[in-house]
mmCIF file of C-alpha atoms in Angstrom:
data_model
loop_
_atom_site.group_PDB
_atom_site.id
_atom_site.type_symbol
_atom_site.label_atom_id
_atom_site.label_comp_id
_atom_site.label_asym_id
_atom_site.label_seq_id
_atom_site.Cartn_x
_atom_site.Cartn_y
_atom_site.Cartn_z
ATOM 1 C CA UNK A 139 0.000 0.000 0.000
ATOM 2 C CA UNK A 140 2.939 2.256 0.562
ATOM 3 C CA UNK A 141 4.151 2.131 -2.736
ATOM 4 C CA UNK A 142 0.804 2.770 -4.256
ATOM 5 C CA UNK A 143 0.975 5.947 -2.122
ATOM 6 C CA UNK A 144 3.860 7.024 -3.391
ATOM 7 C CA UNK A 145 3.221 6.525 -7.299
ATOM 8 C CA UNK A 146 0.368 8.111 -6.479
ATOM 9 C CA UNK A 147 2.210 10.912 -4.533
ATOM 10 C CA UNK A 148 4.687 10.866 -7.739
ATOM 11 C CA UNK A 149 2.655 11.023 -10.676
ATOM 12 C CA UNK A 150 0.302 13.539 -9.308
ATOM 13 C CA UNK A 151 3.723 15.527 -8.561
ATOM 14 C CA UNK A 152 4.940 14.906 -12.171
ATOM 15 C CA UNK A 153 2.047 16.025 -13.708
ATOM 16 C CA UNK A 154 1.424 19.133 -12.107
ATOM 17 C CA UNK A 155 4.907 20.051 -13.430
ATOM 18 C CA UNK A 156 4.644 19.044 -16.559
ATOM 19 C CA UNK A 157 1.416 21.190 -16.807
ATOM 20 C CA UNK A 158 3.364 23.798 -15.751
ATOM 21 C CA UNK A 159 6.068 23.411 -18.220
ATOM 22 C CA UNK A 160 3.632 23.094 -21.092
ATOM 23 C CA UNK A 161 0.867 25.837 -20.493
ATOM 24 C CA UNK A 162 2.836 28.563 -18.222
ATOM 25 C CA UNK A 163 6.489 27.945 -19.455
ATOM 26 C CA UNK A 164 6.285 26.848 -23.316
ATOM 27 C CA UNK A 165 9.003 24.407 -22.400
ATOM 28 C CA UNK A 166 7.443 20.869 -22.856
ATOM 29 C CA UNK A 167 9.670 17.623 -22.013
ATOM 30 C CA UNK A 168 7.676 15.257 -22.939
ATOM 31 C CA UNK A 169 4.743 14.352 -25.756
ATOM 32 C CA UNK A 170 1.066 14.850 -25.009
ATOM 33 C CA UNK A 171 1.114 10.748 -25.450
ATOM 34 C CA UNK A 172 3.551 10.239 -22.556
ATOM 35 C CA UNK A 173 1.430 12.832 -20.175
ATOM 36 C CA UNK A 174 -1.862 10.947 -21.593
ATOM 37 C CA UNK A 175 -0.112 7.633 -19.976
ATOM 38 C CA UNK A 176 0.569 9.308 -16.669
ATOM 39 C CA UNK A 177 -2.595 10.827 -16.231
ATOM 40 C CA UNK A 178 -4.240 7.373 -16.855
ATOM 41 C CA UNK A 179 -2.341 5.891 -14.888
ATOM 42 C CA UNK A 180 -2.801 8.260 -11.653
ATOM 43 C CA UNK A 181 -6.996 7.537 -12.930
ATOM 44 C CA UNK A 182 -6.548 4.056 -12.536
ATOM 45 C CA UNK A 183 -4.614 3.827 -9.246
ATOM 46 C CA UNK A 184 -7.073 6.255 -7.763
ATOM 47 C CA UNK A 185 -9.659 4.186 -9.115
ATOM 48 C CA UNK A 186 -8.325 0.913 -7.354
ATOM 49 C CA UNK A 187 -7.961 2.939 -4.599
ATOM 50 C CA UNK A 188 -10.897 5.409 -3.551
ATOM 51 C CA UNK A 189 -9.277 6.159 -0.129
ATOM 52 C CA UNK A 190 -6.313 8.102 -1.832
ATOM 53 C CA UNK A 191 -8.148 9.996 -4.103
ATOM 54 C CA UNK A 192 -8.119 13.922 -2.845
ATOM 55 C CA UNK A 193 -9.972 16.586 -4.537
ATOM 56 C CA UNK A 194 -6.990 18.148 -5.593
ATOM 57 C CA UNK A 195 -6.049 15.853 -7.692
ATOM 58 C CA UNK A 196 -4.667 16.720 -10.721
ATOM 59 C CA UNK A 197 -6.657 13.719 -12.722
ATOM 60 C CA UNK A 198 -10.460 15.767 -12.059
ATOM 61 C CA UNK A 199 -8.741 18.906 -13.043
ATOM 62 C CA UNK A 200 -8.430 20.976 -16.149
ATOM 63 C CA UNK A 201 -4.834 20.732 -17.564
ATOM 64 C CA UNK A 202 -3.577 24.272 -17.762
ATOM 65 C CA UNK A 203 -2.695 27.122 -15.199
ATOM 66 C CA UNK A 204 -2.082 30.732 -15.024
ATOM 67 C CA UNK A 205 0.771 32.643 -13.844
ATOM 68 C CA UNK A 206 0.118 35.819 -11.556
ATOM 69 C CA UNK A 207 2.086 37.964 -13.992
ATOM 70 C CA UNK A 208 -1.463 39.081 -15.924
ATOM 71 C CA UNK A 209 -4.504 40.100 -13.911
ATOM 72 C CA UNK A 210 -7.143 36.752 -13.559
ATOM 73 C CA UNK A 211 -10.735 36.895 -15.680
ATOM 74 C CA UNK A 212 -13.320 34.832 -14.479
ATOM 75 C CA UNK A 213 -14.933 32.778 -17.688
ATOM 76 C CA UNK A 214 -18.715 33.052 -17.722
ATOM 77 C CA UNK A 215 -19.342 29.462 -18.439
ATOM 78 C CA UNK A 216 -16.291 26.642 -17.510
ATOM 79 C CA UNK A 217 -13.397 26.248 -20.468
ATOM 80 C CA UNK A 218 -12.903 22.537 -20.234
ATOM 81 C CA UNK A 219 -9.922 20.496 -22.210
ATOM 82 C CA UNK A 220 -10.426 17.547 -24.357
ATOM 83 C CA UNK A 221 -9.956 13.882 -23.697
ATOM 84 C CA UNK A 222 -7.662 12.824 -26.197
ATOM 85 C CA UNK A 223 -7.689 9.426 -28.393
ATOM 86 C CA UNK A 224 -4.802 7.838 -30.686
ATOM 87 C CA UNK A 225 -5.863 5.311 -32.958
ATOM 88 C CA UNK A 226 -8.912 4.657 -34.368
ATOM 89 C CA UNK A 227 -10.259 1.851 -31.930
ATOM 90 C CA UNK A 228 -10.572 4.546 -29.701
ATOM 91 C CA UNK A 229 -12.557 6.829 -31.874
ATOM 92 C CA UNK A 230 -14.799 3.643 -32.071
ATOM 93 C CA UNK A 231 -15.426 3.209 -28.533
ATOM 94 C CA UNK A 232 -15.841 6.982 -28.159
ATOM 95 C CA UNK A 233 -18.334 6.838 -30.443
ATOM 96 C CA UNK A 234 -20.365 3.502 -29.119
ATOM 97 C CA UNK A 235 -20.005 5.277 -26.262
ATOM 98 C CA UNK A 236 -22.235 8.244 -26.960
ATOM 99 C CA UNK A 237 -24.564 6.319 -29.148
ATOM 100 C CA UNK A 238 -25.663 4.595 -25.713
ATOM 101 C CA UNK A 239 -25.933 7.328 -23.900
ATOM 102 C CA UNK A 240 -28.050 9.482 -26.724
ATOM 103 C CA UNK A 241 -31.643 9.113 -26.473
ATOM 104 C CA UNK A 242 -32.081 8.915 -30.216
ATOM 105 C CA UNK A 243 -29.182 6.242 -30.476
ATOM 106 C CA UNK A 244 -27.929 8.497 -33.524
ATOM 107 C CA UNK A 245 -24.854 10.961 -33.371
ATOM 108 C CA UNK A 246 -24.265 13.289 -36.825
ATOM 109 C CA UNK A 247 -20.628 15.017 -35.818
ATOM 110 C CA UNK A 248 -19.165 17.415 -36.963
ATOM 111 C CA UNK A 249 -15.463 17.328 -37.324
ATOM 112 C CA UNK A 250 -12.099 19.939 -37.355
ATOM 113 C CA UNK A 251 -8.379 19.921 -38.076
ATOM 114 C CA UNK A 252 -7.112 20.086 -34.088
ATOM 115 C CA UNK A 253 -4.734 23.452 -34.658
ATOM 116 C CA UNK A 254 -1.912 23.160 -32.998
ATOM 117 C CA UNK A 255 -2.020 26.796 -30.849
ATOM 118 C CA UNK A 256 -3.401 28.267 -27.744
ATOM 119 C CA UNK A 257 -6.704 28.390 -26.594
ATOM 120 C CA UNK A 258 -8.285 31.642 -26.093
ATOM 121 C CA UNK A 259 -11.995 33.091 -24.845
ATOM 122 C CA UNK A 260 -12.791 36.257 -26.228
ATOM 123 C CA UNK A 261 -16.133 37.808 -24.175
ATOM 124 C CA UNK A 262 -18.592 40.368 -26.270
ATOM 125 C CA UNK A 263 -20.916 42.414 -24.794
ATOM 126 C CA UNK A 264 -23.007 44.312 -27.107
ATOM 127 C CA UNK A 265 -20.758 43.743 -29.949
ATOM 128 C CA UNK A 266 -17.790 45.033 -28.588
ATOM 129 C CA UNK A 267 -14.717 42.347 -27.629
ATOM 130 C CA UNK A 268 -14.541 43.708 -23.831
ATOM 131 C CA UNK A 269 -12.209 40.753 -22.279
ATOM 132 C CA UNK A 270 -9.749 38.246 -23.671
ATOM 133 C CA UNK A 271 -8.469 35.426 -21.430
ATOM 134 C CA UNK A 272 -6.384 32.379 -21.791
ATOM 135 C CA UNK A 273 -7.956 29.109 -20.521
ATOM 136 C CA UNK A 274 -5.856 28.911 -17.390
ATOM 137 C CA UNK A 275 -7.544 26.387 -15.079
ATOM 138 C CA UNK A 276 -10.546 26.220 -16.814
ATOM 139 C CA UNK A 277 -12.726 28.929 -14.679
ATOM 140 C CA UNK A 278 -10.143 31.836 -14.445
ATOM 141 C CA UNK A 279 -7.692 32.746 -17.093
ATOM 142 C CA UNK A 280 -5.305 35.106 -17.677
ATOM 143 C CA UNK A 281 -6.194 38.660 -18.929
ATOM 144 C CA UNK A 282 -4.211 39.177 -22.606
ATOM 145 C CA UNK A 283 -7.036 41.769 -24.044
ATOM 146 C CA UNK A 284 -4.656 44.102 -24.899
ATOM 147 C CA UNK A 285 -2.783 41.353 -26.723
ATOM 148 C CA UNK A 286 -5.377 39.584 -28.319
ATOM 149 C CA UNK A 287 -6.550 43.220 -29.727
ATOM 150 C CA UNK A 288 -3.406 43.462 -31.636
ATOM 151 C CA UNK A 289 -4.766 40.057 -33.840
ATOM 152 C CA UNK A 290 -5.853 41.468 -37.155
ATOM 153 C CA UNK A 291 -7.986 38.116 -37.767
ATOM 154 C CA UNK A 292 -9.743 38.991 -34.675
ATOM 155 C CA UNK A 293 -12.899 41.889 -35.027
ATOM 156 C CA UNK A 294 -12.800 43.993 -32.130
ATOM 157 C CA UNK A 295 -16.370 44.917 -33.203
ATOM 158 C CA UNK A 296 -18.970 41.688 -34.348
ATOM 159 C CA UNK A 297 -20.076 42.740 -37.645
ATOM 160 C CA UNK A 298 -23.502 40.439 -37.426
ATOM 161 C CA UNK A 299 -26.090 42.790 -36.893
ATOM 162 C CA UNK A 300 -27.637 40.140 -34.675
ATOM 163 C CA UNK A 301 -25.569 40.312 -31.852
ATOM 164 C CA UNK A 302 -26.096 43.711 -31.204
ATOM 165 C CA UNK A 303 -27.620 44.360 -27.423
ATOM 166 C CA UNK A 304 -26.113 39.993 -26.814
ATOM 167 C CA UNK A 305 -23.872 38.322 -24.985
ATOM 168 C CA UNK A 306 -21.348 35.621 -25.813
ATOM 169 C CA UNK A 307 -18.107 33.948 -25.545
ATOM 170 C CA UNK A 308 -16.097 33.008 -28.492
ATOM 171 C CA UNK A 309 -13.551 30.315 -27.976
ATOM 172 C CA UNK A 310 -10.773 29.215 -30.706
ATOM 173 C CA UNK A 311 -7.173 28.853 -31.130
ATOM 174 C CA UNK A 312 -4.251 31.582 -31.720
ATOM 175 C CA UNK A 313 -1.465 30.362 -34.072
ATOM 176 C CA UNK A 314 1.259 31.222 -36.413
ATOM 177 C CA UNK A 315 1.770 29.964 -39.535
ATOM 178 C CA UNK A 316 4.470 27.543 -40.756
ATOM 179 C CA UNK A 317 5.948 30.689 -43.166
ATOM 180 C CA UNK A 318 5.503 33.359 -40.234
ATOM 181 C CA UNK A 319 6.775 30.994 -37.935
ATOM 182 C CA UNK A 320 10.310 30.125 -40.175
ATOM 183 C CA UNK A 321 10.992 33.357 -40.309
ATOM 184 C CA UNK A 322 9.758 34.316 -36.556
ATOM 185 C CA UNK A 323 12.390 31.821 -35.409
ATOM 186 C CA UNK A 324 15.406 33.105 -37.670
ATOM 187 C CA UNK A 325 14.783 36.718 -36.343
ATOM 188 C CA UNK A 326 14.914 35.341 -32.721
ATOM 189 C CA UNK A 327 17.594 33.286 -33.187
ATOM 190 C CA UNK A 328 19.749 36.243 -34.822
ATOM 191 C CA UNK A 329 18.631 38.599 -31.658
ATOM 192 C CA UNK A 330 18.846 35.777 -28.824
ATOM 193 C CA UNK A 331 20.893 32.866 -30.159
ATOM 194 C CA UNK A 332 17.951 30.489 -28.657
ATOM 195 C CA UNK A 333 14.981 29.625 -30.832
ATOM 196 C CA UNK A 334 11.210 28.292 -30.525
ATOM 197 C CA UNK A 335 11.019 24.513 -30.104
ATOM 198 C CA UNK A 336 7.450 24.728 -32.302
ATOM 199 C CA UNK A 337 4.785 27.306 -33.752
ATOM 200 C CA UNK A 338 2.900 26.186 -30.666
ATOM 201 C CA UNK A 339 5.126 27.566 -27.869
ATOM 202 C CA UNK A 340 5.282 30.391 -30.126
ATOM 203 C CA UNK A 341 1.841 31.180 -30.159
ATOM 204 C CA UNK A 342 1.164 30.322 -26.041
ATOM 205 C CA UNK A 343 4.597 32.910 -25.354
ATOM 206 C CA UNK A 344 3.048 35.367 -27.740
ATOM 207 C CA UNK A 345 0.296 35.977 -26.212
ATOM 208 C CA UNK A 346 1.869 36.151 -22.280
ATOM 209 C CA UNK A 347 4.235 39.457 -23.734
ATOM 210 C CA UNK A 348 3.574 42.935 -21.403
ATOM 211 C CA UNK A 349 4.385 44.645 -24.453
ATOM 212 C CA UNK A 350 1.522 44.182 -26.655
ATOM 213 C CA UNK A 351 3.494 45.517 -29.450
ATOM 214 C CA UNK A 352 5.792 42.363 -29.453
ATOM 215 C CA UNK A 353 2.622 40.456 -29.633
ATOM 216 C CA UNK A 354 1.763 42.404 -32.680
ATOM 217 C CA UNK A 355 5.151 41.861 -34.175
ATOM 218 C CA UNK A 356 4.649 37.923 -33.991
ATOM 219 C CA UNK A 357 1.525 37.577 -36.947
ATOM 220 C CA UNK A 358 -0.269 35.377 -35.142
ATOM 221 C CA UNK A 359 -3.938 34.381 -36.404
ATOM 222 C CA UNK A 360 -6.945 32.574 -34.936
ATOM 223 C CA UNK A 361 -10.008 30.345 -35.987
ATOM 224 C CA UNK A 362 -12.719 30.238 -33.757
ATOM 225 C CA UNK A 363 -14.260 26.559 -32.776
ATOM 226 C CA UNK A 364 -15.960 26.675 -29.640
ATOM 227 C CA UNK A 365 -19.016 28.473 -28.083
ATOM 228 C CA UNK A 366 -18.729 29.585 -24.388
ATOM 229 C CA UNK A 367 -21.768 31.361 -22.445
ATOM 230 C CA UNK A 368 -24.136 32.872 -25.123
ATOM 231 C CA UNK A 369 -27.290 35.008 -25.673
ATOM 232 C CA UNK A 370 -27.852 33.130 -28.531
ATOM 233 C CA UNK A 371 -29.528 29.669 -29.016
ATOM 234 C CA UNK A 372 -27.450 28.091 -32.016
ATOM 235 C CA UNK A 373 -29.095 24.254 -33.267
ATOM 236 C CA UNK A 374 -25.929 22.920 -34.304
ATOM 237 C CA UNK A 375 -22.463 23.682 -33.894
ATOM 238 C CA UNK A 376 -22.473 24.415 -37.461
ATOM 239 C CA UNK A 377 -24.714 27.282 -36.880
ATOM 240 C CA UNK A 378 -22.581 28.225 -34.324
ATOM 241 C CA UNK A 379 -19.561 28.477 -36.740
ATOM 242 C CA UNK A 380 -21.068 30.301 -39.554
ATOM 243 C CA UNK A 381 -22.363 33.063 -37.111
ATOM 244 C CA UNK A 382 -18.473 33.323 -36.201
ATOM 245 C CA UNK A 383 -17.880 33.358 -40.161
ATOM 246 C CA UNK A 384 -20.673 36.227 -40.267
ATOM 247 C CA UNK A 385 -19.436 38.008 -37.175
ATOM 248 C CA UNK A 386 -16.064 38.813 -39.163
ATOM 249 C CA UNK A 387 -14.208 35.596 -38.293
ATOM 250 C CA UNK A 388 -12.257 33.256 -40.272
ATOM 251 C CA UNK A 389 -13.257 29.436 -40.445
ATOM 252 C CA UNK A 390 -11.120 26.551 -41.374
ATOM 253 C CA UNK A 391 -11.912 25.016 -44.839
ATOM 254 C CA UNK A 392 -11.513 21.249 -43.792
ATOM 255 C CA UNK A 393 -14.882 21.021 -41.574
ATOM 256 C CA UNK A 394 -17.154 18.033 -42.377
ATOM 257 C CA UNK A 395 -20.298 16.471 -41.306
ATOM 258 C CA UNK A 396 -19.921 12.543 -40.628
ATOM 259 C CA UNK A 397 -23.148 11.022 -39.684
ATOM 260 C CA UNK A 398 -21.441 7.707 -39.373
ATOM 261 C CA UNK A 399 -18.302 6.372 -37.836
ATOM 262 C CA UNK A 400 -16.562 5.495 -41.405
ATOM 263 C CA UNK A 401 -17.101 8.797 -42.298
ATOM 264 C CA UNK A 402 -15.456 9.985 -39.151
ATOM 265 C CA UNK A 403 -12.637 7.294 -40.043
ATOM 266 C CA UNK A 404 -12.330 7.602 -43.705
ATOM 267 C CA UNK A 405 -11.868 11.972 -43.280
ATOM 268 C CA UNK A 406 -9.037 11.280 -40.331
ATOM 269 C CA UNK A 407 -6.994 9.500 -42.910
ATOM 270 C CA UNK A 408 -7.802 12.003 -45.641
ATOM 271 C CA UNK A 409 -6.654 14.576 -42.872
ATOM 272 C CA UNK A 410 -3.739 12.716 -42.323
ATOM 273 C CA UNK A 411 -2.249 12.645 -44.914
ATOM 274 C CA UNK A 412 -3.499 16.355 -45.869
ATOM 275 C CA UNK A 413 -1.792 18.218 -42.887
ATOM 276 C CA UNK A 414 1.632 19.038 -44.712
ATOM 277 C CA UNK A 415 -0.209 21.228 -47.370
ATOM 278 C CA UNK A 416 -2.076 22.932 -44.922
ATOM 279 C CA UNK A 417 -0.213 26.566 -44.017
ATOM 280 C CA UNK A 418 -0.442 26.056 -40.275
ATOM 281 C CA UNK A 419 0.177 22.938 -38.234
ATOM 282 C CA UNK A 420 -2.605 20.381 -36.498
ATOM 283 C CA UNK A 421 -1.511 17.678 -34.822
ATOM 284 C CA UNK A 422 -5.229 15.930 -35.170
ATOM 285 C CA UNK A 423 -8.765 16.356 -34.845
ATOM 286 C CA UNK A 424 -11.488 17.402 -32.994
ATOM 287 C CA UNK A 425 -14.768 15.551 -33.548
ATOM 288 C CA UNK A 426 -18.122 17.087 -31.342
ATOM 289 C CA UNK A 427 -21.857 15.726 -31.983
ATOM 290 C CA UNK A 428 -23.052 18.735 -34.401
ATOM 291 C CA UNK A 429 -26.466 18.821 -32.415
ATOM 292 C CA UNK A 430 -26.164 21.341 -29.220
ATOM 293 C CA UNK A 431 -29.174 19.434 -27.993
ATOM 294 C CA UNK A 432 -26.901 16.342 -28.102
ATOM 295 C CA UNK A 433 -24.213 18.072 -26.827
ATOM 296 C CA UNK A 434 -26.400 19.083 -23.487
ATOM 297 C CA UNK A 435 -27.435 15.212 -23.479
ATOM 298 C CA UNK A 436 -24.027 14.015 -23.273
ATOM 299 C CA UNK A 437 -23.202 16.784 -20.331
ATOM 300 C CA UNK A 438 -19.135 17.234 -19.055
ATOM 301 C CA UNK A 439 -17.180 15.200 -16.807
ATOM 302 C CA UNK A 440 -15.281 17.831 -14.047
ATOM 303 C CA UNK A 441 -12.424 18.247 -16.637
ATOM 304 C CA UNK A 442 -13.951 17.222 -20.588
ATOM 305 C CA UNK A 443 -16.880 17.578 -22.161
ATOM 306 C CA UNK A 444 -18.348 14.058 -23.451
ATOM 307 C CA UNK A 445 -19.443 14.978 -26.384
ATOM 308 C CA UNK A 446 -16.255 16.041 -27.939
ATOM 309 C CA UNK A 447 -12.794 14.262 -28.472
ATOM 310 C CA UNK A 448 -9.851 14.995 -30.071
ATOM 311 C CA UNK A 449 -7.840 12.335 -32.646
ATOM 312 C CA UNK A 450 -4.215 13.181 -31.674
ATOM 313 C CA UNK A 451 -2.565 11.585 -35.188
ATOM 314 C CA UNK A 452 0.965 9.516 -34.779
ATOM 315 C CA UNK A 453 4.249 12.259 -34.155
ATOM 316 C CA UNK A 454 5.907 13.227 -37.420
ATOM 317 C CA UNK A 455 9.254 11.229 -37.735
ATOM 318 C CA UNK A 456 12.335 12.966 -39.531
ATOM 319 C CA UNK A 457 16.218 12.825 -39.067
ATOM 320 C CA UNK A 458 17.992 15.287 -37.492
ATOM 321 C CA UNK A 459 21.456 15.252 -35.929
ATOM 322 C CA UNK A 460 22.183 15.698 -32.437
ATOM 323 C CA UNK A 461 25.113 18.372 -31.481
ATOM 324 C CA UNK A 462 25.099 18.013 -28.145
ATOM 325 C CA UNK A 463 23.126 16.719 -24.715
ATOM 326 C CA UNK A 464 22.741 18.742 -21.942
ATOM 327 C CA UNK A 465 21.941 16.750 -18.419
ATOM 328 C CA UNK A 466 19.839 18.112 -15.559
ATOM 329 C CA UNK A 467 18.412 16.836 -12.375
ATOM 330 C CA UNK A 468 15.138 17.047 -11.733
ATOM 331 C CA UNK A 469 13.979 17.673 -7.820
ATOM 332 C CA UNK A 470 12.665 14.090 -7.886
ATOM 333 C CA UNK A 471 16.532 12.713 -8.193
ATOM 334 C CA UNK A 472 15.770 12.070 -12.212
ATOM 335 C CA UNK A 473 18.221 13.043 -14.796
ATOM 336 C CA UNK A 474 16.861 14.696 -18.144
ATOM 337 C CA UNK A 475 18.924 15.010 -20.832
ATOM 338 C CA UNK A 476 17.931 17.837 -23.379
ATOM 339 C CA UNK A 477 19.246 17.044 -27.011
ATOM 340 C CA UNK A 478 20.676 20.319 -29.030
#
């Protein structure tokens, strides 16, 4: 039983830090599939063992965090994260899954590259963007309004004439582009001699600069995918997404409607093998049940909404040569060796 404790102890320890790495520092160690495997397993212990489960643990928590270096904004409605999947026999049970749950026993999804950036809620009153937050912890977020203002794909005034005197939160995803990004990292490394590990810490540090200016300097762009508290009463999440389009907002091109789980199948692998002539980078999918009244069926979990999922597809293999390995040791005794 003591040992149990400790794993326990250790992998809620472990991921905690690697949360922090990843959403406050931009400095991931490890893949999202290696902090998938510790999560599950801290689930699964604390499932065998209901007497060491505290609230606090990190497994009925959204992954994320904020720093106290911006002032905290309270979302109007919770900003949850995704369970993720990797292959398609998880897809499948996903989607058997929700089937059983759903009164009607049918499910039409819809379905979107996963951009690989950081999330964002963007708050209109009236018409007017008044807040922007990152997700943080899921119900308070960091305040980057003045940042997010400097994002020429975002309209600081809805242009739908049918939000006027409304409420709502707009959620998506800020990124850069694989050109902007290329070039981003050559004028860094020139002024710093360090460089971005991927568009996606480029993005996430973007957005946390007190000079909004730099922010403005970086070209980053955003696609909306994800309603927060709203005003408005939208059918389908499609509805919801060509309000955004309306509203002055760009949408992805690659959005589908699968009503059955081959279709959901057959447009991952089209995806797949798609993603290197896209201009930005995804590193999967997200499929949600198009229906809203479906989506309110299925509910949320404390951390993930059931109704949604993300395909994370396999990591991109290519050569590179290794210069040199740094070693450090981590507070738990561990040594991690950083490849440059």
């Amino acid at each position: 039983m003591k040992e149990i404790k400790a794993r326990i102890e250790f992998l809620k320890a472990e991921i905690v830090r690697h949360n922090e790495l990843y959403y406050l520092k931009d400095d991931p160690e490890i893949s999202d599939i290696e902090y998938d495997a510790l999560v599950k397993e801290l689930e699964k212990l604390e499932k065998e063992n209901p007497h060491l489960f505290r609230q606090d643990s990190p497994s009925s928590k959204v992954s994320g965090g904020r720093s106290s270096t911006f002032a905290p904004i309270s979302h109007l409605a919770p900003m949850l994260s995704l369970d993720n999947t990797y292959s398609e026999s998880e897809i499948e049970k996903w989607y058997e899954r929700i089937l059983k749950t759903l009164a009607s026993g049918k499910a039409e999804c819809i379905v979107e590259p996963k951009v690989d950036g950081a999330s964002v809620n963007l708050r209109y009153e009236n018409s007017i963007l008044t807040s922007a937050a990152t997700r943080g912890d899921g119900g308070t977020g960091e305040d980057i309004t003045e940042n997010i203002k400097t994002v020429s794909d975002i309209p600081q005034t809805l242009s739908n004439a049918a939000a006027s005197g409304l409420s709502i939160e707009i959620r998506g995803e800020i990124y850069i582009g694989k050109q902007d990004f290329e070039e981003l990292n050559e004028r860094v490394l020139r002024e710093s001699g360090q460089k971005f590990a991927n568009a996606r810490n480029a993005a996430a540090g973007s957005l946390r600069q007190k000079n909004p200016q730099i922010t403005a300097g970086r070209r980053l762009k955003f696609f909306a995918h994800s309603l927060g508290a709203s005003d408005f009463d939208f059918k389908t999440q499609f509805d919801f997404l060509k309000f955004c389009q309306q509203c002055g907002f760009r949408l992805q091109k690659d959005i589908k409607i699968c009503r059955t789980l081959k279709e959901i199948i057959d447009f991952s692998a089209e995806m797949l093998v798609k993603r290197d002539e896209l201009q930005y980078e995804i590193d999967g999918l997200v499929i949600k049940t198009n229906l809203i009244e479906s989506q309110k069926e299925l509910g949320n979990t404390n951390k993930s909404p059931r109704w949604a999922v993300s395909y994370k597809f396999p990591a991109k293999q290519v050569s590179t040569k290794i210069l040199k390995i740094r070693v450090q040791v981590g507070r738990t005794g561990a040594q991690i060796g950083r490849a440059h």
